[in-house]
GROMACS .gro file of C-alpha atoms in nm:
model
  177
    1UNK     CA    1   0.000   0.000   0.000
    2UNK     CA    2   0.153   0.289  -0.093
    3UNK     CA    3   0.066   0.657   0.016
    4UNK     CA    4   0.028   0.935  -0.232
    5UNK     CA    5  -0.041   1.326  -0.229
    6UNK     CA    6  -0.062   1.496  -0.562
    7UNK     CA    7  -0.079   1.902  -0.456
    8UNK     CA    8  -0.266   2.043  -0.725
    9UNK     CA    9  -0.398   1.754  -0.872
   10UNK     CA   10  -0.679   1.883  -1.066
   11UNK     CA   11  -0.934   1.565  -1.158
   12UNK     CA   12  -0.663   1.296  -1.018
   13UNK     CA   13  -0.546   1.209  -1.381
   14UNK     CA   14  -0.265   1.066  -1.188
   15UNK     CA   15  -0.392   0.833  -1.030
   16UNK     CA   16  -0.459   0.680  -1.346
   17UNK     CA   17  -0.093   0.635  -1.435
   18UNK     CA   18  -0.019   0.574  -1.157
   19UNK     CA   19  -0.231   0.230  -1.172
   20UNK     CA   20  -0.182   0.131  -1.496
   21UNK     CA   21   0.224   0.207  -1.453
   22UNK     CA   22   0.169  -0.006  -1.130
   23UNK     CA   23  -0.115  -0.263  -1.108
   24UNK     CA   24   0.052  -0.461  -0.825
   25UNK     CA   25   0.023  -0.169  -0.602
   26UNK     CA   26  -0.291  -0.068  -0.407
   27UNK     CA   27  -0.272   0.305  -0.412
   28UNK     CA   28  -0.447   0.548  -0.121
   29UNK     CA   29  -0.438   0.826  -0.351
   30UNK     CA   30  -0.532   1.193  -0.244
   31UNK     CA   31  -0.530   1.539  -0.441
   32UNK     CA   32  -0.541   1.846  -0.330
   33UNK     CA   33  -0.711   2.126  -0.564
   34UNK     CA   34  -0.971   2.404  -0.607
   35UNK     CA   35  -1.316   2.297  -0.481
   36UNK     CA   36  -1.481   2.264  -0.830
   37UNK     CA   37  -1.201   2.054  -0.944
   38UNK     CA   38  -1.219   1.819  -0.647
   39UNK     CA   39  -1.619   1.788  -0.726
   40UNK     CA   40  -1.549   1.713  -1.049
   41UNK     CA   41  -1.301   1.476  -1.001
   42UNK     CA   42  -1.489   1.255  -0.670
   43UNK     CA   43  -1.740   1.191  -0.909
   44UNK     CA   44  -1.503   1.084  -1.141
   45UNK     CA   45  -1.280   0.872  -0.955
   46UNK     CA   46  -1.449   0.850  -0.610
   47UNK     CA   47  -1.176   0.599  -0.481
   48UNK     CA   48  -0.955   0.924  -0.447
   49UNK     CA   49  -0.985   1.132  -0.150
   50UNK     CA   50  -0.991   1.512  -0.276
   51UNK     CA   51  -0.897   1.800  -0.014
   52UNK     CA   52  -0.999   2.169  -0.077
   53UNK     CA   53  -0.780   2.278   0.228
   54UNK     CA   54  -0.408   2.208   0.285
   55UNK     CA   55  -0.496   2.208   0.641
   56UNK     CA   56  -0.672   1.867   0.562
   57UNK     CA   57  -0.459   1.769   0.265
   58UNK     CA   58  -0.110   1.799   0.480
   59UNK     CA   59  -0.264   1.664   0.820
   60UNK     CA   60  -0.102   1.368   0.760
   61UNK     CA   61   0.183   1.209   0.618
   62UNK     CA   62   0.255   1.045   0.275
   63UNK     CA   63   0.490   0.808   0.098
   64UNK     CA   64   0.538   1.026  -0.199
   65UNK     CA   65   0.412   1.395  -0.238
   66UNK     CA   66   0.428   1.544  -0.553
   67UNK     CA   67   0.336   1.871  -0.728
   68UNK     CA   68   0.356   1.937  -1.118
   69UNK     CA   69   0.278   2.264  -1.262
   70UNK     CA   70   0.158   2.370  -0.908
   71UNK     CA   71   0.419   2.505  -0.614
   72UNK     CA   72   0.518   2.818  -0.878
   73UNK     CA   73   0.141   2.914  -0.819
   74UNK     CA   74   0.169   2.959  -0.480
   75UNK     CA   75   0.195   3.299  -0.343
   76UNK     CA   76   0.497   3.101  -0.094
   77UNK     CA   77   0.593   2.909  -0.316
   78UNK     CA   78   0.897   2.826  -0.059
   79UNK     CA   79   0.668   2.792   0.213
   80UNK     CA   80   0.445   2.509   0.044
   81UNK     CA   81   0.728   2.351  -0.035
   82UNK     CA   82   0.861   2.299   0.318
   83UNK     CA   83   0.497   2.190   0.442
   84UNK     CA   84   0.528   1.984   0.156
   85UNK     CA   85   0.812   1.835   0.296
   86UNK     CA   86   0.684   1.806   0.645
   87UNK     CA   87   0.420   1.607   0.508
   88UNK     CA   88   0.671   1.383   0.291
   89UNK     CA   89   0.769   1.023   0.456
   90UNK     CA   90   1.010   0.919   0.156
   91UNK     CA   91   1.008   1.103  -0.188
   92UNK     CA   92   0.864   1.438  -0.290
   93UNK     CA   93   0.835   1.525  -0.669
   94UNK     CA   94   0.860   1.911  -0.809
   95UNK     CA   95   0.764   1.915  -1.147
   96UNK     CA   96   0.660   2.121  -1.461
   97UNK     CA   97   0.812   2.424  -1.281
   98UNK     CA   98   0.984   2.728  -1.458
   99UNK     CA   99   1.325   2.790  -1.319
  100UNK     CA  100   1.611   3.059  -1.394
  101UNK     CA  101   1.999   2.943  -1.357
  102UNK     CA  102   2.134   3.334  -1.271
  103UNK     CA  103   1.828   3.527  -1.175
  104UNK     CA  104   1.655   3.524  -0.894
  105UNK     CA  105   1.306   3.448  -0.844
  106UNK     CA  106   1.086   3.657  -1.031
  107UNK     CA  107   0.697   3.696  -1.066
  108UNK     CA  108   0.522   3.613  -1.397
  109UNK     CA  109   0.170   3.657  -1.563
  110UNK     CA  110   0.113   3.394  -1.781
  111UNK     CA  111  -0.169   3.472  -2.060
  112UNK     CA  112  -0.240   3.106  -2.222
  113UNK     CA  113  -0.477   3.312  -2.484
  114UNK     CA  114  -0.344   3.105  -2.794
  115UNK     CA  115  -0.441   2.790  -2.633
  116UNK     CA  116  -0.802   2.904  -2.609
  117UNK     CA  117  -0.788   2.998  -2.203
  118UNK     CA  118  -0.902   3.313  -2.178
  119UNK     CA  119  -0.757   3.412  -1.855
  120UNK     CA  120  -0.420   3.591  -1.703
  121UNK     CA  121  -0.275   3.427  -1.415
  122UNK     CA  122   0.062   3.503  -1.170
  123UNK     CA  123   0.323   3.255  -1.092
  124UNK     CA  124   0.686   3.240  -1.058
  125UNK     CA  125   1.009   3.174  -1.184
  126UNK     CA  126   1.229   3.056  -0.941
  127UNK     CA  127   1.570   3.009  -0.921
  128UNK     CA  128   1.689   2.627  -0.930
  129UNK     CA  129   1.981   2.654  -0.697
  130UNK     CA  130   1.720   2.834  -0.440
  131UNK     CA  131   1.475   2.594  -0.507
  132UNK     CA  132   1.655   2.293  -0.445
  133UNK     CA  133   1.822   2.403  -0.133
  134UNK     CA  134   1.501   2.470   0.031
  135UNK     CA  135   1.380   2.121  -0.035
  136UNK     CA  136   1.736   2.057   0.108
  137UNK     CA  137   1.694   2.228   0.397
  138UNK     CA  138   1.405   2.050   0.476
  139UNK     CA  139   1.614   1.700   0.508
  140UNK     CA  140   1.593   1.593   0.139
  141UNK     CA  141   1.873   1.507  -0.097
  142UNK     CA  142   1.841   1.591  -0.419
  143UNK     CA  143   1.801   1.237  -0.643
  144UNK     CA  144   1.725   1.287  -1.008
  145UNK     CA  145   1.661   1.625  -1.222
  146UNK     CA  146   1.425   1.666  -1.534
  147UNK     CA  147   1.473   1.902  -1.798
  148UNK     CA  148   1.080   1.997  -1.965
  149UNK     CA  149   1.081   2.141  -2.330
  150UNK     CA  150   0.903   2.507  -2.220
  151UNK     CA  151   1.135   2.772  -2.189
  152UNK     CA  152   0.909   3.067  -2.191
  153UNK     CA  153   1.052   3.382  -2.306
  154UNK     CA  154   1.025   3.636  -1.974
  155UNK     CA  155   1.085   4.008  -2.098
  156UNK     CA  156   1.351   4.203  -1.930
  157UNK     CA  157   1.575   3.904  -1.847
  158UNK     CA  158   1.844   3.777  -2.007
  159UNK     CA  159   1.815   3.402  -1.960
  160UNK     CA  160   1.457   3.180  -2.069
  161UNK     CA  161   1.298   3.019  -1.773
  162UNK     CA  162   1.332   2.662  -1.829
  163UNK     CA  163   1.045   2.439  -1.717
  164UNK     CA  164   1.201   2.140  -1.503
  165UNK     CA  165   1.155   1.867  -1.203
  166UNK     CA  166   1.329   1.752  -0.977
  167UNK     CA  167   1.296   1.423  -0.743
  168UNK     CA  168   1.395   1.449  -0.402
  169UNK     CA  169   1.412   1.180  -0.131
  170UNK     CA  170   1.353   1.223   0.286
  171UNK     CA  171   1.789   1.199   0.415
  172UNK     CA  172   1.873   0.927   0.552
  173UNK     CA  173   1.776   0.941   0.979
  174UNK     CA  174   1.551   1.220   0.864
  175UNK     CA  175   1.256   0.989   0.835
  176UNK     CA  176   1.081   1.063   1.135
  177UNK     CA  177   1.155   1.423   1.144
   0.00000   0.00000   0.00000
């Protein structure tokens, strides 16, 4: 039985792979996403819990947490991440994320018009080095890095944002921090 948080989960499409990828492997599977989405999605897939609240979405622990396209959302996006990390027993997953290699982090507006979303919404792009030492900081060692095809084009900086993940596991005697 294996434990699973996906932050910002949306319908719980991942739980899909996840058991086809997997068959052997009973899953308690959990997302955490915007209320509509989580209606949407227990309807769909009712054998996933959905949270609307991190405060019952983190109030326990899981064998692997993972967030893709979500933490750069966050208005903390540091500050998820560590009780992201608090609630991780073994690996944490931070993925489809848009990072910068000299600049700091910097806030965004995305404006997915040509894709038919007619919307404007903030984020950020965050510097890797930062980003992966405050996973670090939080007892995880850095295991495996993925490089993603986006690299949006962010006026006024010199370097494209470059969307990647990165796969973290809990340190070694850190387990039951």
């Amino acid at each position: 039985n294996v434990s699973m948080l996906d932050w910002g989960g949306g319908l719980g499409h991942y739980r899909l792979y996840a058991g086809a990828l997997f068959p052997e492997v009973t899953f308690d599977f959990h997302v955490k996403d915007l209320p509509g989405l989580c209606e949407a999605g227990a309807k769909l897939l009712p054998e996933v819990a959905f949270h609307v609240s991190d405060e019952t979405a983190l109030a326990r622990r899981y064998d692997f947490v993972m967030a893709s396209s979500a933490v750069h959302y966050a208005r903390d996006p540091y500050g998820q991440m560590a009780k992201l990390c608090a609630a991780t027993r073994d690996r944490l997953l931070i993925t489809r994320t848009p990072v910068l290699e000299r600049a700091d982090d910097v806030l965004i507006v995305q404006r997915p018009h040509q894709y038919g979303y007619l919307t404007e919404y903030a984020g950020w792009a965050m510097n890797r080095r930062r980003l992966i030492a405050s996973v670090e900081a939080n007892g995880f060692v850095l295991e495996r890095q993925f490089l993603i095809g986006e690299q949006p084009h962010l006026p006024g900086l010199d370097e494209p944002a470059q969307y990647a993940g990165f796969l973290f596991r809990r340190a070694r005697g850190e387990e039951d921090a």
